[in-house]
PDB file of C-alpha atoms in Angstrom:
ATOM      1  CA  UNK A 291     108.461  69.602  65.196  1.00 77.00           C
ATOM      2  CA  UNK A 292     108.753  69.897  69.149  1.00 82.00           C
ATOM      3  CA  UNK A 293     107.680  73.524  68.994  1.00 76.00           C
ATOM      4  CA  UNK A 294     104.148  72.533  67.314  1.00 81.00           C
ATOM      5  CA  UNK A 295     104.146  69.736  69.945  1.00 88.00           C
ATOM      6  CA  UNK A 296     104.447  72.004  72.877  1.00 84.00           C
ATOM      7  CA  UNK A 297     102.206  74.709  71.060  1.00 82.00           C
ATOM      8  CA  UNK A 298      99.418  72.101  70.695  1.00 87.00           C
ATOM      9  CA  UNK A 299      99.878  70.786  74.683  1.00 91.00           C
ATOM     10  CA  UNK A 300      99.495  74.354  75.262  1.00 89.00           C
ATOM     11  CA  UNK A 301      96.288  74.742  73.386  1.00 91.00           C
ATOM     12  CA  UNK A 302      94.845  71.503  74.965  1.00 93.00           C
ATOM     13  CA  UNK A 303      95.540  72.254  78.432  1.00 93.00           C
ATOM     14  CA  UNK A 304      94.562  75.905  77.925  1.00 93.00           C
ATOM     15  CA  UNK A 305      91.963  76.568  75.448  1.00 94.00           C
ATOM     16  CA  UNK A 306      88.968  75.560  77.066  1.00 94.00           C
ATOM     17  CA  UNK A 307      89.737  77.284  80.472  1.00 94.00           C
ATOM     18  CA  UNK A 308      90.701  80.976  78.139  1.00 94.00           C
ATOM     19  CA  UNK A 309      87.213  80.210  75.918  1.00 94.00           C
ATOM     20  CA  UNK A 310      85.388  79.898  79.204  1.00 93.00           C
ATOM     21  CA  UNK A 311      87.395  83.451  80.726  1.00 93.00           C
ATOM     22  CA  UNK A 312      86.879  84.943  77.800  1.00 93.00           C
ATOM     23  CA  UNK A 313      83.050  83.447  77.195  1.00 92.00           C
ATOM     24  CA  UNK A 314      82.184  85.040  81.069  1.00 90.00           C
ATOM     25  CA  UNK A 315      83.159  88.626  79.798  1.00 89.00           C
ATOM     26  CA  UNK A 316      82.091  88.821  76.810  1.00 90.00           C
ATOM     27  CA  UNK A 317      78.596  87.364  77.302  1.00 86.00           C
ATOM     28  CA  UNK A 318      78.842  85.558  73.905  1.00 88.00           C
ATOM     29  CA  UNK A 319      80.386  82.364  72.515  1.00 92.00           C
ATOM     30  CA  UNK A 320      81.451  83.351  68.846  1.00 93.00           C
ATOM     31  CA  UNK A 321      83.352  86.260  70.356  1.00 93.00           C
ATOM     32  CA  UNK A 322      85.119  84.128  73.246  1.00 94.00           C
ATOM     33  CA  UNK A 323      86.026  81.801  70.486  1.00 95.00           C
ATOM     34  CA  UNK A 324      87.203  84.462  68.498  1.00 95.00           C
ATOM     35  CA  UNK A 325      89.266  86.341  71.268  1.00 94.00           C
ATOM     36  CA  UNK A 326      90.555  82.611  72.494  1.00 95.00           C
ATOM     37  CA  UNK A 327      91.773  82.199  68.871  1.00 94.00           C
ATOM     38  CA  UNK A 328      93.458  85.278  68.104  1.00 95.00           C
ATOM     39  CA  UNK A 329      95.612  85.626  72.001  1.00 95.00           C
ATOM     40  CA  UNK A 330      96.951  81.923  70.997  1.00 94.00           C
ATOM     41  CA  UNK A 331      98.035  83.226  67.621  1.00 93.00           C
ATOM     42  CA  UNK A 332      99.477  86.001  68.811  1.00 94.00           C
ATOM     43  CA  UNK A 333     101.409  83.916  71.053  1.00 93.00           C
ATOM     44  CA  UNK A 334     102.461  82.035  68.244  1.00 90.00           C
ATOM     45  CA  UNK A 335     103.726  84.600  66.545  1.00 90.00           C
ATOM     46  CA  UNK A 336     105.933  85.379  69.583  1.00 90.00           C
ATOM     47  CA  UNK A 337     106.228  81.490  71.041  1.00 84.00           C
ATOM     48  CA  UNK A 338     110.140  81.972  71.053  1.00 85.00           C
ATOM     49  CA  UNK A 339     109.605  85.157  73.368  1.00 90.00           C
ATOM     50  CA  UNK A 340     107.271  84.437  75.893  1.00 88.00           C
ATOM     51  CA  UNK A 341     108.338  83.243  79.080  1.00 87.00           C
ATOM     52  CA  UNK A 342     105.196  82.384  80.529  1.00 89.00           C
ATOM     53  CA  UNK A 343     102.522  81.698  77.616  1.00 90.00           C
ATOM     54  CA  UNK A 344      99.620  81.468  80.000  1.00 90.00           C
ATOM     55  CA  UNK A 345     100.043  84.747  81.280  1.00 91.00           C
ATOM     56  CA  UNK A 346     100.679  85.988  77.790  1.00 93.00           C
ATOM     57  CA  UNK A 347      97.473  84.575  76.860  1.00 94.00           C
ATOM     58  CA  UNK A 348      95.497  85.606  79.934  1.00 93.00           C
ATOM     59  CA  UNK A 349      96.922  89.415  79.344  1.00 93.00           C
ATOM     60  CA  UNK A 350      96.519  89.345  75.680  1.00 94.00           C
ATOM     61  CA  UNK A 351      92.904  88.216  76.199  1.00 95.00           C
ATOM     62  CA  UNK A 352      92.009  90.930  78.456  1.00 93.00           C
ATOM     63  CA  UNK A 353      92.968  93.460  76.127  1.00 93.00           C
ATOM     64  CA  UNK A 354      91.120  92.104  73.179  1.00 94.00           C
ATOM     65  CA  UNK A 355      88.234  92.106  75.152  1.00 92.00           C
ATOM     66  CA  UNK A 356      88.741  96.185  76.481  1.00 90.00           C
ATOM     67  CA  UNK A 357      88.991  96.520  72.507  1.00 90.00           C
ATOM     68  CA  UNK A 358      85.413  94.476  72.309  1.00 89.00           C
ATOM     69  CA  UNK A 359      83.730  96.282  74.737  1.00 87.00           C
ATOM     70  CA  UNK A 360      85.229  99.851  73.573  1.00 86.00           C
ATOM     71  CA  UNK A 361      83.969  98.756  70.135  1.00 84.00           C
ATOM     72  CA  UNK A 362      80.182  97.546  71.091  1.00 81.00           C
ATOM     73  CA  UNK A 363      80.542 100.949  73.194  1.00 82.00           C
ATOM     74  CA  UNK A 364      80.927 102.949  70.018  1.00 80.00           C
ATOM     75  CA  UNK A 365      78.141 100.974  68.488  1.00 79.00           C
ATOM     76  CA  UNK A 366      75.961 101.933  71.320  1.00 76.00           C
ATOM     77  CA  UNK A 367      76.933 105.438  71.076  1.00 74.00           C
ATOM     78  CA  UNK A 368      76.216 105.793  67.321  1.00 70.00           C
ATOM     79  CA  UNK A 369      73.198 103.798  68.389  1.00 71.00           C
ATOM     80  CA  UNK A 370      71.694 106.105  70.463  1.00 71.00           C
ATOM     81  CA  UNK A 371      73.066 108.800  68.212  1.00 69.00           C
ATOM     82  CA  UNK A 372      70.569 107.687  65.582  1.00 62.00           C
ATOM     83  CA  UNK A 373      68.096 107.212  67.734  1.00 61.00           C
ATOM     84  CA  UNK A 374      67.979 110.517  69.791  1.00 64.00           C
ATOM     85  CA  UNK A 375      67.842 112.164  66.375  1.00 57.00           C
ATOM     86  CA  UNK A 376      64.567 110.227  65.201  1.00 52.00           C
ATOM     87  CA  UNK A 377      62.916 110.504  68.315  1.00 53.00           C
ATOM     88  CA  UNK A 378      61.265 113.838  69.817  1.00 48.00           C
ATOM     89  CA  UNK A 379      61.732 112.590  73.499  1.00 49.00           C
ATOM     90  CA  UNK A 380      64.246 110.056  73.919  1.00 50.00           C
ATOM     91  CA  UNK A 381      62.979 107.361  76.784  1.00 50.00           C
ATOM     92  CA  UNK A 382      64.307 107.933  80.608  1.00 53.00           C
ATOM     93  CA  UNK A 383      67.737 105.733  80.383  1.00 51.00           C
ATOM     94  CA  UNK A 384      68.115 103.502  83.476  1.00 50.00           C
ATOM     95  CA  UNK A 385      71.621 103.034  84.738  1.00 46.00           C
ATOM     96  CA  UNK A 386      72.760  99.273  83.676  1.00 52.00           C
ATOM     97  CA  UNK A 387      73.848  97.784  87.055  1.00 52.00           C
ATOM     98  CA  UNK A 388      75.634  94.879  85.184  1.00 71.00           C
ATOM     99  CA  UNK A 389      78.916  93.728  86.808  1.00 74.00           C
ATOM    100  CA  UNK A 390      80.433  93.264  82.906  1.00 75.00           C
ATOM    101  CA  UNK A 391      79.809  97.015  81.976  1.00 77.00           C
ATOM    102  CA  UNK A 392      81.251  98.184  85.585  1.00 81.00           C
ATOM    103  CA  UNK A 393      84.032  96.438  85.213  1.00 82.00           C
ATOM    104  CA  UNK A 394      85.241  97.719  81.432  1.00 81.00           C
ATOM    105  CA  UNK A 395      84.248 101.360  82.783  1.00 83.00           C
ATOM    106  CA  UNK A 396      87.186 100.659  85.380  1.00 86.00           C
ATOM    107  CA  UNK A 397      90.607 102.545  84.834  1.00 87.00           C
ATOM    108  CA  UNK A 398      92.888 100.052  83.071  1.00 85.00           C
ATOM    109  CA  UNK A 399      95.425 100.097  86.130  1.00 88.00           C
ATOM    110  CA  UNK A 400      92.576  98.858  88.228  1.00 89.00           C
ATOM    111  CA  UNK A 401      90.394  96.772  85.202  1.00 87.00           C
ATOM    112  CA  UNK A 402      93.383  94.603  84.474  1.00 87.00           C
ATOM    113  CA  UNK A 403      94.156  92.775  88.171  1.00 89.00           C
ATOM    114  CA  UNK A 404      90.432  92.467  88.423  1.00 87.00           C
ATOM    115  CA  UNK A 405      90.186  90.882  85.876  1.00 85.00           C
ATOM    116  CA  UNK A 406      93.570  88.131  86.159  1.00 86.00           C
ATOM    117  CA  UNK A 407      92.484  87.951  89.855  1.00 86.00           C
ATOM    118  CA  UNK A 408      88.508  87.739  89.910  1.00 83.00           C
ATOM    119  CA  UNK A 409      88.030  86.198  86.258  1.00 80.00           C
ATOM    120  CA  UNK A 410      91.169  84.181  85.367  1.00 80.00           C
ATOM    121  CA  UNK A 411      91.719  83.095  89.335  1.00 82.00           C
ATOM    122  CA  UNK A 412      95.274  84.406  89.135  1.00 85.00           C
ATOM    123  CA  UNK A 413      96.595  84.256  92.696  1.00 89.00           C
ATOM    124  CA  UNK A 414      97.687  88.429  93.418  1.00 92.00           C
ATOM    125  CA  UNK A 415     101.327  87.069  93.247  1.00 92.00           C
ATOM    126  CA  UNK A 416     101.029  85.564  90.053  1.00 88.00           C
ATOM    127  CA  UNK A 417      98.841  88.850  88.971  1.00 88.00           C
ATOM    128  CA  UNK A 418     101.922  91.047  90.158  1.00 91.00           C
ATOM    129  CA  UNK A 419     104.423  89.266  87.924  1.00 87.00           C
ATOM    130  CA  UNK A 420     101.909  89.410  85.109  1.00 84.00           C
ATOM    131  CA  UNK A 421     101.625  93.369  85.524  1.00 86.00           C
ATOM    132  CA  UNK A 422     104.875  94.414  86.633  1.00 89.00           C
ATOM    133  CA  UNK A 423     103.581  95.774  89.693  1.00 91.00           C
ATOM    134  CA  UNK A 424     104.469  94.963  93.088  1.00 94.00           C
ATOM    135  CA  UNK A 425     101.851  92.602  95.193  1.00 93.00           C
ATOM    136  CA  UNK A 426     101.003  95.774  97.738  1.00 94.00           C
ATOM    137  CA  UNK A 427      99.954  97.732  94.823  1.00 94.00           C
ATOM    138  CA  UNK A 428      98.042  94.997  93.421  1.00 93.00           C
ATOM    139  CA  UNK A 429      96.271  94.777  96.336  1.00 94.00           C
ATOM    140  CA  UNK A 430      95.607  98.051  96.992  1.00 94.00           C
ATOM    141  CA  UNK A 431      94.920  98.191  93.201  1.00 93.00           C
ATOM    142  CA  UNK A 432      91.876  95.319  93.854  1.00 91.00           C
ATOM    143  CA  UNK A 433      90.621  97.061  96.847  1.00 93.00           C
ATOM    144  CA  UNK A 434      90.017 100.305  95.358  1.00 92.00           C
ATOM    145  CA  UNK A 435      88.529  98.674  92.666  1.00 89.00           C
ATOM    146  CA  UNK A 436      86.356  97.029  94.955  1.00 88.00           C
ATOM    147  CA  UNK A 437      85.344 100.187  96.376  1.00 89.00           C
ATOM    148  CA  UNK A 438      84.362 101.722  92.254  1.00 87.00           C
ATOM    149  CA  UNK A 439      82.313  98.722  91.841  1.00 84.00           C
ATOM    150  CA  UNK A 440      80.500  99.084  95.139  1.00 85.00           C
ATOM    151  CA  UNK A 441      79.513 102.245  95.311  1.00 84.00           C
ATOM    152  CA  UNK A 442      78.012 102.848  91.807  1.00 81.00           C
ATOM    153  CA  UNK A 443      76.216  99.278  92.491  1.00 77.00           C
ATOM    154  CA  UNK A 444      75.243 101.475  95.713  1.00 79.00           C
ATOM    155  CA  UNK A 445      74.156 104.163  93.219  1.00 77.00           C
ATOM    156  CA  UNK A 446      72.180 101.913  91.015  1.00 68.00           C
ATOM    157  CA  UNK A 447      70.554  99.948  93.493  1.00 64.00           C
ATOM    158  CA  UNK A 448      69.097 103.631  95.283  1.00 63.00           C
ATOM    159  CA  UNK A 449      68.271 105.147  91.723  1.00 58.00           C
ATOM    160  CA  UNK A 450      66.722 101.638  91.019  1.00 56.00           C
ATOM    161  CA  UNK A 451      63.930 102.029  94.287  1.00 50.00           C
TER     162      UNK A 451
END
């Protein structure tokens, strides 16, 4: 009974914020609620072995979002291939400078700290604890990720002009 009460309190406290965070990443309410619910389901399955439920939820949600993005990219690729086969000459494709897609394109070692620090509002110390890295490494990864994003955005702007 105590376990259920603690889980219900945690859900009430964290679900709205987690779902909102995911919503900003996937740009879809339904998918955001599915991801947040799945993260809580996975937490519930491991309830007795998880020391930091909040961190577990955000890392799990980040992984589920990454899987969602991969599925979308596979779908886009299939649509692109089908369109290319049907059209003699495909239209010129402009680079997509959306930050969400740029973050998605980062290597996982850079993407996870960006998601946790900037999207989940976790301080560097907490990101380090959640990822098992040193604070200096997390800071370096955040810097490297920002530089990659900055360079990509510059290229996108230069090509658009």
